[in-house]
mmCIF file of C-alpha atoms in Angstrom:
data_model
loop_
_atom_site.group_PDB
_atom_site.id
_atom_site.type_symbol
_atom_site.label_atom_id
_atom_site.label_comp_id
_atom_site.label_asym_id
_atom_site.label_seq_id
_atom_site.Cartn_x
_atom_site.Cartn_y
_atom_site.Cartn_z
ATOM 1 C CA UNK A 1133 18.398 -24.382 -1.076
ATOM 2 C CA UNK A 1134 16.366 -21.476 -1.053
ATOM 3 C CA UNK A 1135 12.818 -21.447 0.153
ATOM 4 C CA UNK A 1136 11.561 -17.602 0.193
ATOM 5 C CA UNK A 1137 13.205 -14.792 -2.187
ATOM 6 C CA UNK A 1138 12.477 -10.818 -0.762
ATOM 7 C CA UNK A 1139 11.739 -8.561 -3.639
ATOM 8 C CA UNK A 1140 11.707 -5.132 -3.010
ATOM 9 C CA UNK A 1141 11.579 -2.586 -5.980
ATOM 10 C CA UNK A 1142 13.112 0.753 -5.108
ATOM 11 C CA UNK A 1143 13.334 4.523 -6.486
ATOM 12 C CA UNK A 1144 15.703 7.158 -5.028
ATOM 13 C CA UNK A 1145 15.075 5.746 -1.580
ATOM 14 C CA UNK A 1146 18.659 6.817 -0.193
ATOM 15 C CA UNK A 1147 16.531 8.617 2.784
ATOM 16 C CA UNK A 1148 15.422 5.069 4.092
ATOM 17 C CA UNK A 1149 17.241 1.977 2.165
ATOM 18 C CA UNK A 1150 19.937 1.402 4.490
ATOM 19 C CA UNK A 1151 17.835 1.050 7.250
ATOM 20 C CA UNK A 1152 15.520 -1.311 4.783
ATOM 21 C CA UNK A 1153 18.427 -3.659 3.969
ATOM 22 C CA UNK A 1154 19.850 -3.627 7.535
ATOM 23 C CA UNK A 1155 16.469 -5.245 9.076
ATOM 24 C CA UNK A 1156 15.729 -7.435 5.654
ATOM 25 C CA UNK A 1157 19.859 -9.060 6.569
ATOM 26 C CA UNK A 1158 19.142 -9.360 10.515
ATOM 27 C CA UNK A 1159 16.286 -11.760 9.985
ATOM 28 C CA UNK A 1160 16.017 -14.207 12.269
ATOM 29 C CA UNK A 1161 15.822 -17.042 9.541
ATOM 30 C CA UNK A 1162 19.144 -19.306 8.174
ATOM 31 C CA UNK A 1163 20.827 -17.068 6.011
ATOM 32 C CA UNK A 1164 21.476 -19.786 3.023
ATOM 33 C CA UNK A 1165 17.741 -20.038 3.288
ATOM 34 C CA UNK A 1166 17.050 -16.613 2.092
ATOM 35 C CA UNK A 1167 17.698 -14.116 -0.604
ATOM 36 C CA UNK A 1168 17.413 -10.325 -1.404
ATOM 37 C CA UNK A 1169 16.530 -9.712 -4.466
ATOM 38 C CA UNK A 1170 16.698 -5.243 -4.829
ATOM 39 C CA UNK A 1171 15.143 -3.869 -8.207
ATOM 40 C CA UNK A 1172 16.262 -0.278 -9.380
ATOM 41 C CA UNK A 1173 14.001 1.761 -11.418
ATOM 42 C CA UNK A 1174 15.344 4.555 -12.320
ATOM 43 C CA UNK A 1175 17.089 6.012 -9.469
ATOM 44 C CA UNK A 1176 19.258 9.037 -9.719
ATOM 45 C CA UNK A 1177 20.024 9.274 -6.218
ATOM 46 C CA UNK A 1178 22.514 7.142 -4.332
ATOM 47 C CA UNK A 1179 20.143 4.432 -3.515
ATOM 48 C CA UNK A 1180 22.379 2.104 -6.092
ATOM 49 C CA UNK A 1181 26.018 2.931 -4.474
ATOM 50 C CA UNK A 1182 23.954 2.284 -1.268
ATOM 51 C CA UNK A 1183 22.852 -1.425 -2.678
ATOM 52 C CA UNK A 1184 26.415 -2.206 -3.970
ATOM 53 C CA UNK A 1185 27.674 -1.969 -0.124
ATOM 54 C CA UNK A 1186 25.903 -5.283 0.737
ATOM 55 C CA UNK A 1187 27.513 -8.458 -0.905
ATOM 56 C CA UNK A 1188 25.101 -10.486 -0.039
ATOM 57 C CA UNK A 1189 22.214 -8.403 -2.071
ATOM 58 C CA UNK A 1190 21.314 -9.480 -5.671
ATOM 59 C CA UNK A 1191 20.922 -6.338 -7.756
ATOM 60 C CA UNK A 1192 19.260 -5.923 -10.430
ATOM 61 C CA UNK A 1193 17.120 -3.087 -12.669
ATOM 62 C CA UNK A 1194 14.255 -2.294 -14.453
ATOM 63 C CA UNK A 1195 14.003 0.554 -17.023
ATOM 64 C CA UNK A 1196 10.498 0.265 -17.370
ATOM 65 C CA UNK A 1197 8.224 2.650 -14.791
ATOM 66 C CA UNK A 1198 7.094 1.677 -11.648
ATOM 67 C CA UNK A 1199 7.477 -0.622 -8.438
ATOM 68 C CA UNK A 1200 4.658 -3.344 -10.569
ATOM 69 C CA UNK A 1201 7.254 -3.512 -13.249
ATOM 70 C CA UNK A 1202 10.021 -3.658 -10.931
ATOM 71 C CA UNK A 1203 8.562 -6.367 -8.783
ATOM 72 C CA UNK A 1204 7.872 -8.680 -11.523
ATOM 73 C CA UNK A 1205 10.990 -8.422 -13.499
ATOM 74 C CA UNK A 1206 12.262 -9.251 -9.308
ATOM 75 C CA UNK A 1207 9.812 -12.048 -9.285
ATOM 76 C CA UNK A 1208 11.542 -13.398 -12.764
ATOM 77 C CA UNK A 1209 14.801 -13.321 -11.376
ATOM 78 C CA UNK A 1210 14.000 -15.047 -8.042
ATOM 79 C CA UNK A 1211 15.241 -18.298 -7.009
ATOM 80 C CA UNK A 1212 12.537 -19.483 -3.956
ATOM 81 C CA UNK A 1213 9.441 -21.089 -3.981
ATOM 82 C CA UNK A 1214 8.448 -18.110 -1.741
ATOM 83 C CA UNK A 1215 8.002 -14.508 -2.939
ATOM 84 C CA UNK A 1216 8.054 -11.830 0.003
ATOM 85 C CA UNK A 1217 7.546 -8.754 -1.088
ATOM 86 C CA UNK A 1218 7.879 -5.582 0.876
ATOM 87 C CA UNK A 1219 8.920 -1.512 0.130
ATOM 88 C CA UNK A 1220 12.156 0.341 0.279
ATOM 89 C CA UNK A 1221 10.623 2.475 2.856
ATOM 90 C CA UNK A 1222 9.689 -0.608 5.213
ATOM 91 C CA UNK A 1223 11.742 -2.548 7.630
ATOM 92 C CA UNK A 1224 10.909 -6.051 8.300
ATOM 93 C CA UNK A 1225 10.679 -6.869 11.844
ATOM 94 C CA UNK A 1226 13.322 -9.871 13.022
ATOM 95 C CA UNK A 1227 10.563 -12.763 12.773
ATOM 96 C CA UNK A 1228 9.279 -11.325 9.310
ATOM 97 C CA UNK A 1229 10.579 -14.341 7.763
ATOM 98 C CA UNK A 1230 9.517 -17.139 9.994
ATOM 99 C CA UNK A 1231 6.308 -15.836 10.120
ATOM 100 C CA UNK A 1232 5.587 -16.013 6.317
ATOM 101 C CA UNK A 1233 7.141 -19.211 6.288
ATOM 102 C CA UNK A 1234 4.769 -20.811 9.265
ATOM 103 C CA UNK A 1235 1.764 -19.670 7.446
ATOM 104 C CA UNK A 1236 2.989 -20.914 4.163
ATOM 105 C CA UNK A 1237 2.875 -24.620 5.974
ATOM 106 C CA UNK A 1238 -0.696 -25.177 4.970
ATOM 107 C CA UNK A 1239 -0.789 -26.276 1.763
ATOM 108 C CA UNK A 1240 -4.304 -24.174 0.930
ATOM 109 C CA UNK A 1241 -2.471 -20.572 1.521
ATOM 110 C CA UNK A 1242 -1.219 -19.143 -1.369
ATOM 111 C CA UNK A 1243 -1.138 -15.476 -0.320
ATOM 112 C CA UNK A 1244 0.061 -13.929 2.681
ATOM 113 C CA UNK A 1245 -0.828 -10.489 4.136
ATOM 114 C CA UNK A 1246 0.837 -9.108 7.469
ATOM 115 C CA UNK A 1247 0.497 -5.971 9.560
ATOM 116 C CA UNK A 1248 2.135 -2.690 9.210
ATOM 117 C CA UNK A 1249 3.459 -0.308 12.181
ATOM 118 C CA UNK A 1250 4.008 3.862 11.537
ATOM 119 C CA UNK A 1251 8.078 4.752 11.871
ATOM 120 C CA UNK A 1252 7.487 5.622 15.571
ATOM 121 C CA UNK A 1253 4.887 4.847 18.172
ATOM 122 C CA UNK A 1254 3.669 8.245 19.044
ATOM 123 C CA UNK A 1255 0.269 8.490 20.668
ATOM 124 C CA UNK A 1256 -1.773 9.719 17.580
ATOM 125 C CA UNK A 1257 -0.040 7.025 14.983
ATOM 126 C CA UNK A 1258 -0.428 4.202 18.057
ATOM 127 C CA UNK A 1259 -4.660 5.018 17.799
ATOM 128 C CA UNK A 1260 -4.077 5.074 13.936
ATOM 129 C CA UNK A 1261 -2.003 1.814 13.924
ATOM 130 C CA UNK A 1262 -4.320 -0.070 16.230
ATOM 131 C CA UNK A 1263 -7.528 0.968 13.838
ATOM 132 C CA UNK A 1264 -5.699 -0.313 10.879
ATOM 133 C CA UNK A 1265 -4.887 -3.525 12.149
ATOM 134 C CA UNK A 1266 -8.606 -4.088 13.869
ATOM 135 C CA UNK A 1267 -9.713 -3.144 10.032
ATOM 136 C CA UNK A 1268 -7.348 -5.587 8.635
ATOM 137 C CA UNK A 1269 -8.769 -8.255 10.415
ATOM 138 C CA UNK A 1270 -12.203 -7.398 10.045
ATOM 139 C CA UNK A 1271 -11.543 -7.566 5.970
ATOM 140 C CA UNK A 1272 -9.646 -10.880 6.266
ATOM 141 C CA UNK A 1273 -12.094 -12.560 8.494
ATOM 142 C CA UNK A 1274 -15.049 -11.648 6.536
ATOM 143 C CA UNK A 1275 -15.002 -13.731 3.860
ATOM 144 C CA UNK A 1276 -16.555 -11.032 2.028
ATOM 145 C CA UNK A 1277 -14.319 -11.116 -1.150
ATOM 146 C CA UNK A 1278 -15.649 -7.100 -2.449
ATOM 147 C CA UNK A 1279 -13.723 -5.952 0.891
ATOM 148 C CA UNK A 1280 -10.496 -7.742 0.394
ATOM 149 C CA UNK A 1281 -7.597 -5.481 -0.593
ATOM 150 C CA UNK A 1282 -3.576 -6.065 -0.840
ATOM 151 C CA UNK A 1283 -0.292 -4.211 -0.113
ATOM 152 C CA UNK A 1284 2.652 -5.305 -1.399
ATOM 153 C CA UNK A 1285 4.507 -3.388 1.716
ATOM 154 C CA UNK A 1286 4.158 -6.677 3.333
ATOM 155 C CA UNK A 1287 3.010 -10.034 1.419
ATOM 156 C CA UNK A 1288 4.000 -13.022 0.235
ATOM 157 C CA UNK A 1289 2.712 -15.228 -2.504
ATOM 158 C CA UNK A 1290 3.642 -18.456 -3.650
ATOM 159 C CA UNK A 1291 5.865 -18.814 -6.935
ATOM 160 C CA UNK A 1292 3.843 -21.256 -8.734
ATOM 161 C CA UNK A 1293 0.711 -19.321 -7.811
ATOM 162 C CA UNK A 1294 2.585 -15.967 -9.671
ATOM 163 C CA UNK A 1295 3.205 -17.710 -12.458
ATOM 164 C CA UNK A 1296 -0.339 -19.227 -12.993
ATOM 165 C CA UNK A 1297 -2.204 -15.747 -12.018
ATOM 166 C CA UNK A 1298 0.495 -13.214 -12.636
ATOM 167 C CA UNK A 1299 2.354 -11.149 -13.132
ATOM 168 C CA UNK A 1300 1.352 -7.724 -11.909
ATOM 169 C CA UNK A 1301 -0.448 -5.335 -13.937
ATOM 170 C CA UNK A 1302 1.822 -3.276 -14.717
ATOM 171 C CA UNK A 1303 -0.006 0.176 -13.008
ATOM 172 C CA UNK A 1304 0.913 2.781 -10.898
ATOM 173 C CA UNK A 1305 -1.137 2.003 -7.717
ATOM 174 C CA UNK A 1306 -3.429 -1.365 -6.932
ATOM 175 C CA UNK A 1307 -2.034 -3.860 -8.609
ATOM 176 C CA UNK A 1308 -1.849 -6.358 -5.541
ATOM 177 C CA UNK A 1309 -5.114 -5.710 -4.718
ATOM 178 C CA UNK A 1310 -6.177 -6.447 -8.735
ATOM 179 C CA UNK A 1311 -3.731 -9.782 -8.204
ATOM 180 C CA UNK A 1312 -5.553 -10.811 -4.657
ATOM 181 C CA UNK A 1313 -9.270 -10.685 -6.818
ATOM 182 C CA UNK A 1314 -8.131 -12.488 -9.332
ATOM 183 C CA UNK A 1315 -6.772 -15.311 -7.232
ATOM 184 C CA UNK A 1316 -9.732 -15.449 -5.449
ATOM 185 C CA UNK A 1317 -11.748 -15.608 -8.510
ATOM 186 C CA UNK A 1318 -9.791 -18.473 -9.573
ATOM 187 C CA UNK A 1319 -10.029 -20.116 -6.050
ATOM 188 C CA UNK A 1320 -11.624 -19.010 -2.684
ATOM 189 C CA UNK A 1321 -10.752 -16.161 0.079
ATOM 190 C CA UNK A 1322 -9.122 -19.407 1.588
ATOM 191 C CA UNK A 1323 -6.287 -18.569 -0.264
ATOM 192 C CA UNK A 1324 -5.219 -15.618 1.174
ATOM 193 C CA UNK A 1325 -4.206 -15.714 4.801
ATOM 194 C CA UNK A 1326 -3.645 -12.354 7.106
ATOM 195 C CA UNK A 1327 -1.477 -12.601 10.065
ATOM 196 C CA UNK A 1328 -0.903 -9.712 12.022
ATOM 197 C CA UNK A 1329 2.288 -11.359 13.930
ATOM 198 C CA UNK A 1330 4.174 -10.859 10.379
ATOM 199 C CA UNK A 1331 4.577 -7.231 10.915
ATOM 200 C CA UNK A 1332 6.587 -4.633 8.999
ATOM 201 C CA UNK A 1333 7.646 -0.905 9.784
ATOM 202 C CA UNK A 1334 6.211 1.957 7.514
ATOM 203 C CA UNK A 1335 9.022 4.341 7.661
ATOM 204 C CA UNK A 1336 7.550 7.013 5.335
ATOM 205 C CA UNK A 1337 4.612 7.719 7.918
ATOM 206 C CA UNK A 1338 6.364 9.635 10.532
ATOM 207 C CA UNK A 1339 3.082 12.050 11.532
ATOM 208 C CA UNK A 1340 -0.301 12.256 11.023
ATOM 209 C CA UNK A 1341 0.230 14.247 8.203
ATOM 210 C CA UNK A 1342 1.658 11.727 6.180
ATOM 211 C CA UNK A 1343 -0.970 9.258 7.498
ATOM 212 C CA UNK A 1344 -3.374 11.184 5.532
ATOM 213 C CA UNK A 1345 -1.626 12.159 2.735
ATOM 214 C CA UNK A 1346 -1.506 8.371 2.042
ATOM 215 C CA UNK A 1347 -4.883 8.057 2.707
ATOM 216 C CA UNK A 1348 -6.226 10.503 0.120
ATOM 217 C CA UNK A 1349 -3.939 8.374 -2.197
ATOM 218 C CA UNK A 1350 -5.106 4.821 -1.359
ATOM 219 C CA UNK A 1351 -8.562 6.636 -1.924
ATOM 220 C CA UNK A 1352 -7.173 7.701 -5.530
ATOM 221 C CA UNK A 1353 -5.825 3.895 -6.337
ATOM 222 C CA UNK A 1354 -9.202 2.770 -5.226
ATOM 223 C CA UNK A 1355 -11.091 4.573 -7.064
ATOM 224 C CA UNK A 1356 -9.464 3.676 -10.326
ATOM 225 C CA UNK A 1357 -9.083 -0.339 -9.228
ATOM 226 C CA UNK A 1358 -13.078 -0.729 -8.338
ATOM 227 C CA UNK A 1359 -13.086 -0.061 -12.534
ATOM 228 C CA UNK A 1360 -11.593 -3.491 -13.020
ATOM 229 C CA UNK A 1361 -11.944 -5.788 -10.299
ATOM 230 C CA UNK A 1362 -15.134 -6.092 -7.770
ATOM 231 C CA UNK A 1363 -13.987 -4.068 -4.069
ATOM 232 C CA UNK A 1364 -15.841 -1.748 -2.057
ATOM 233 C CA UNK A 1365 -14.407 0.310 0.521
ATOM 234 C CA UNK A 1366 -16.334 -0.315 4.008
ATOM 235 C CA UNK A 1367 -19.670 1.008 4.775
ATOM 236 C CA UNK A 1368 -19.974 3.436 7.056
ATOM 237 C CA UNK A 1369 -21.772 0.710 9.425
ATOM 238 C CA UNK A 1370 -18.569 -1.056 8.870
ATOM 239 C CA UNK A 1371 -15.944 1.919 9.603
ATOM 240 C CA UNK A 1372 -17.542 2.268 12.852
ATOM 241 C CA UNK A 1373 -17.754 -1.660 14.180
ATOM 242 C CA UNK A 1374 -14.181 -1.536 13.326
ATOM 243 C CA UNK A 1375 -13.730 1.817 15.525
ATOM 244 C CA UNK A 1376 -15.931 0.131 17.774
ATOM 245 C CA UNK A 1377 -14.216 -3.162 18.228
ATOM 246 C CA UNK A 1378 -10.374 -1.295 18.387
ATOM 247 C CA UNK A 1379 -11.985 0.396 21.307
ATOM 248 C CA UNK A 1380 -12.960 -1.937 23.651
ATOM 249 C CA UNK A 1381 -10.219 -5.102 21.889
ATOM 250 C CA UNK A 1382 -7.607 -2.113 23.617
ATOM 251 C CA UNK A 1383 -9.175 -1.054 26.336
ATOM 252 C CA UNK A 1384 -9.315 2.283 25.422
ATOM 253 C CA UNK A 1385 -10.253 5.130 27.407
ATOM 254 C CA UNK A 1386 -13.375 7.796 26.711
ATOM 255 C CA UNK A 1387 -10.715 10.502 25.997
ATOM 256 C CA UNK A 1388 -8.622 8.170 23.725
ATOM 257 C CA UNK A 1389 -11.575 6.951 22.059
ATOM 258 C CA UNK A 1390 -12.829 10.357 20.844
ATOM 259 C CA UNK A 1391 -8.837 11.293 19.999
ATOM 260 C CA UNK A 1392 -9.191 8.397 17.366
ATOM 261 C CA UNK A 1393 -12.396 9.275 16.303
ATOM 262 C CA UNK A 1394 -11.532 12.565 15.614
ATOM 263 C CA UNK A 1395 -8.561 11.339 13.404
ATOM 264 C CA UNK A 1396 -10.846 9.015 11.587
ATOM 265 C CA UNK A 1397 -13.486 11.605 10.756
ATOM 266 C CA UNK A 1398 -10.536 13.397 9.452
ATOM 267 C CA UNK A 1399 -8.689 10.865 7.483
ATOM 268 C CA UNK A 1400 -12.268 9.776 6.025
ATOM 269 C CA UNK A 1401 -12.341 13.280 4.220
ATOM 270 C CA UNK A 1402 -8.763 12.723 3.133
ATOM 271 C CA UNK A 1403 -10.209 9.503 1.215
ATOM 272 C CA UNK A 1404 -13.489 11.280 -0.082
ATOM 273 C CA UNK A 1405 -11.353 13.587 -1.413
ATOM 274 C CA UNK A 1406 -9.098 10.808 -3.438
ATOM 275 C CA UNK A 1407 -11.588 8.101 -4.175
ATOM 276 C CA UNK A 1408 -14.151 10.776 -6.007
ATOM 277 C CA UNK A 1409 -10.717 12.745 -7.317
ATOM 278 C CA UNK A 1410 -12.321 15.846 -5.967
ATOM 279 C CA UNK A 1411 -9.362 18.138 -6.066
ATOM 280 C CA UNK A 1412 -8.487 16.888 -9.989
ATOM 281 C CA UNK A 1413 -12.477 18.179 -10.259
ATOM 282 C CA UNK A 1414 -11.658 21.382 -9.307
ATOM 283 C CA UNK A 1415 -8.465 22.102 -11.096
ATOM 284 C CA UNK A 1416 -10.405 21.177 -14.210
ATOM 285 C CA UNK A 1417 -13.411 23.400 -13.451
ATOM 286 C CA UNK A 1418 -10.816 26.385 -12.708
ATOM 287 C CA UNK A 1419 -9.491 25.539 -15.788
ATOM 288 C CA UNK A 1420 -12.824 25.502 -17.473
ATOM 289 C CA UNK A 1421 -13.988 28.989 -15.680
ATOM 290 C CA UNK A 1422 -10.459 30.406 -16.854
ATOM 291 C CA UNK A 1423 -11.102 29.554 -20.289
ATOM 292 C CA UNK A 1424 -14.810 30.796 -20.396
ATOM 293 C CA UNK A 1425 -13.326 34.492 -18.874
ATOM 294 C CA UNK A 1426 -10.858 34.599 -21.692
ATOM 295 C CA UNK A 1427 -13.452 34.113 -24.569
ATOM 296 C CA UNK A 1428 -15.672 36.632 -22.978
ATOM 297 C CA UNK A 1429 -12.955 38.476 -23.140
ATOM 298 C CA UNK A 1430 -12.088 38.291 -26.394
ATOM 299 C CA UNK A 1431 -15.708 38.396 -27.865
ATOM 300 C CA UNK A 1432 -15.598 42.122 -25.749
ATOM 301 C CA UNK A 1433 -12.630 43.058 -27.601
ATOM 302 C CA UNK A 1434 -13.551 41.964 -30.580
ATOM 303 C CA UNK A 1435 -16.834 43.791 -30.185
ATOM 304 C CA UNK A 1436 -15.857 47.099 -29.503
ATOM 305 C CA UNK A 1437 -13.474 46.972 -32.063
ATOM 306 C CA UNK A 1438 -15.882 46.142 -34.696
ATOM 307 C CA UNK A 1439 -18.019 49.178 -33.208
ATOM 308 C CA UNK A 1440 -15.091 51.529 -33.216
ATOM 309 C CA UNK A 1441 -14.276 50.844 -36.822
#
């Protein structure tokens, strides 16, 4: 008897999939109770010779591109009434399961959405975590439906309620957060339930840096997701309740509370810069300026050789 089946798509992820599969097998849940269901796409790495160590993990592939594809072909081939879903470069914590499965006790929950934790605690990722999760709950709280988003790093969503809904777009970025709209359309924001004890461990963000790289690409995926379902991103009232609230919910100091401002102010520009696709902008105008040089160029040429002849 199975009641909840993991799906987690993967992509030459040798750097981190041992480490995935090693907290995804130390649950703290019955073992019969649970499977592992890992999707290849693609790899040409060892992340596959790495998968074939583990017995107890189903593995299967998917030639066609991207973790949307690969998570639904997963989501075909699972066995529970429970999908969790989370990333080859995130490590469950021990009560991931038994978290998903307490919230999945009332009946009107079809989604789940937990919280996510950088791959260390430093001081700068601990401000960024803490915003992240006080944002989080502000957007689930709401009830505001234009503000909710997903992240299939950590969520879980009922079987039946794929196969009415689903499956995924198959896109490169934002399809769980086109999937969350379009349950809600269906239903109410009472489907989807956020519980920050279900947590999961973003290995990929090791710095700051990598914080905002990720930023200017969830401000990319947004961008291009706003075309086909109704989101916003937060107001700028919004962004700063949030700041406001993680300050004083933590206790925070003056000094640590301009520290995280400061990171916020610049992680905001990171997003500007990926929601409006600025940088694409400017490749194309350099493009466009190159290309006007050359004809001017050529028309001069031409010019003075129709004058010398």
């Amino acid at each position: 008897m199975i009641d909840v089946s993991i799906v987690v798509p993967f992509h030459n992820s040798e750097r981190y999939l041992m480490e995935c599969i090693e907290g995804l097998l130390s649950q703290d849940y019955p073992r019969e109770r649970y499977e592992i269901v890992m999707v290849d796409n693609n790899s040409t790495d060892a992340s596959v010779r790495i998968v074939k160590r583990y017995p107890r993990v189903r593995l299967i592939s998917e030639g066609r591109r991207g973790a949307y594809a690969a998570r639904n072909r997963g989501v075909r081939e699972a066995k529970g009434k429970i999908i969790a879903f989370t990333d080859s470069d995130c490590v469950p914590f021990k009560d991931w399961l038994q978290g998903i499965k307490e919230a999945m006790a009332h009946p009107e929950v079809g989604i789940v959405i937990g919280s996510l934790r950088f791959a260390r605690d430093s001081f700068l990722l601990s401000l960024l975590a803490d915003y992240e999760n006080e944002k989080d709950h502000y957007v689930f709280t709401s009830k505001i439906k234009e503000l909710y988003y997903g992240y299939a790093g950590n969520m879980a969503i009922r079987k039946e309620l794929f196969a009415e809904i689903g499956p995924f777009v198959e896109r490169i970025r934002g399809s769980d957060t086109i999937f969350i709209h379009q349950c809600m359309a269906k239903y109410s924001c009472e489907v989807v339930h956020y519980s920050p004890q279900i947590r999961v461990r973003h290995l990929e963000i090791d710095g700051v840096g990598k914080h905002f790289q990720k930023v200017f690409i969830y401000g990319k995926s947004s961008q291009k997701y706003r075309k086909i379902v109704a989101a916003r991103p937060l107001t700028q009232r919004e962004r700063f309740l949030v700041f406001w609230r993680t300050v004083r919910n933590r206790d925070y100091s003056w000094l640590k509370a301009m520290v995280l401002l400061g990171l916020l102010v610049v992680g905001f520009g990171y997003w500007v810069l990926g929601s409006r696709n600025l940088i694409q902008n400017f490749k194309q105008r350099g493009m466009i300026l190159r290309l006007r040089k050359l004809r001017r160029n050529w028309h001069k040429k031409r010019k003075m050789t129709t004058e010398g002849g």
